[in-house]
Amino acid sequence: MKPITRQKLNIIIDIIMFLVMGALAAIGFIIRYILIPGSERWEKYGRNVDLTCWGMDRHEWGLIHLVLGILLIVLLILHIIFHWTMIVNYFKRLLPNPIWRYIVVGGIIILTCIFAASPFLMLPEIGAPIRGQSESFRQIHSEEIFTFQNETAEIEGQFDSIEPITGSGELHEKDKKKKDTREKEARVLDIKGYNTIGELAGMYDISAAEMKKRLKIPLTVSDNEQLGRIRRIYGFTMREVEDCILALKDKSK
């Protein structure tokens, strides 16, 4: 088998770079025109629906876009290394004055460092709520508060109607105290839509598989899926997630 020459390696790198750039452009079109952002989903579908392409949403495609971008930079660096002599000779002919060459090269290096560091230094600008989303959030939040108040009133009414049994007053008082503690704890659990099942399982020291069983989520669903996404698919509420976590914590004691 003949060894790969430098010329063949250059051609292979150029072909891979061309394919990566084509993939970057295609993914950019997918993110921009197919997996549209939430504000445009409200206008097109009337609600913030989940959009996926080949099983991945726009954020997952964005991660692939980032990885391909880094790969393209690596290939470009290799391309420059293999053509270094030609680039230096061409640069000398283009800028005969060494001072200007140093200035241009220094400017390129400074701009490259700024571009590389800017994503880690920039802060987002917080604007007004996106049209349609704030109203939907208030409606859902109000419904959850109303449901929670009804459940609390029903529980309090049940406790008021139960008369203590002779000889078991101490046990009844202990159960009531445990229930009150649990209700108090349920109101302060910090559960967000962006939390994953795996994060909550680690945060509250419970089993992710048991959480899925109680919430009727298939075990094949990844522990890294966000609650906000899967709750719309499997129809559970954040209140049910709280109850599930508290029940599993009580069970483990």
PDB file of C-alpha atoms in Angstrom, residues 56 65 86 88 120 125 137 149 157 209 234 251 253:
ATOM      1  CA  MET A  56     -33.629  16.619  17.823  1.00  0.00           C
ATOM      2  CA  HIS A  65     -23.529  23.268  14.658  1.00  0.00           C
ATOM      3  CA  MET A  86       3.365  29.142   0.421  1.00  0.00           C
ATOM      4  CA  VAL A  88       4.670  33.114   4.055  1.00  0.00           C
ATOM      5  CA  PHE A 120     -17.545  33.904  27.474  1.00  0.00           C
ATOM      6  CA  GLU A 125     -29.696  41.923  27.110  1.00  0.00           C
ATOM      7  CA  PHE A 137     -47.409  31.361  31.801  1.00  0.00           C
ATOM      8  CA  GLN A 149     -55.498  25.684  47.027  1.00  0.00           C
ATOM      9  CA  GLY A 157     -61.327  19.335  55.631  1.00  0.00           C
ATOM     10  CA  ALA A 209     -36.305   5.171  37.748  1.00  0.00           C
ATOM     11  CA  TYR A 234     -46.859  12.771  29.272  1.00  0.00           C
ATOM     12  CA  LYS A 251     -40.092   6.080  51.571  1.00  0.00           C
ATOM     13  CA  LYS A 253     -36.384   7.337  55.499  1.00  0.00           C
TER      14      LYS A 253
END
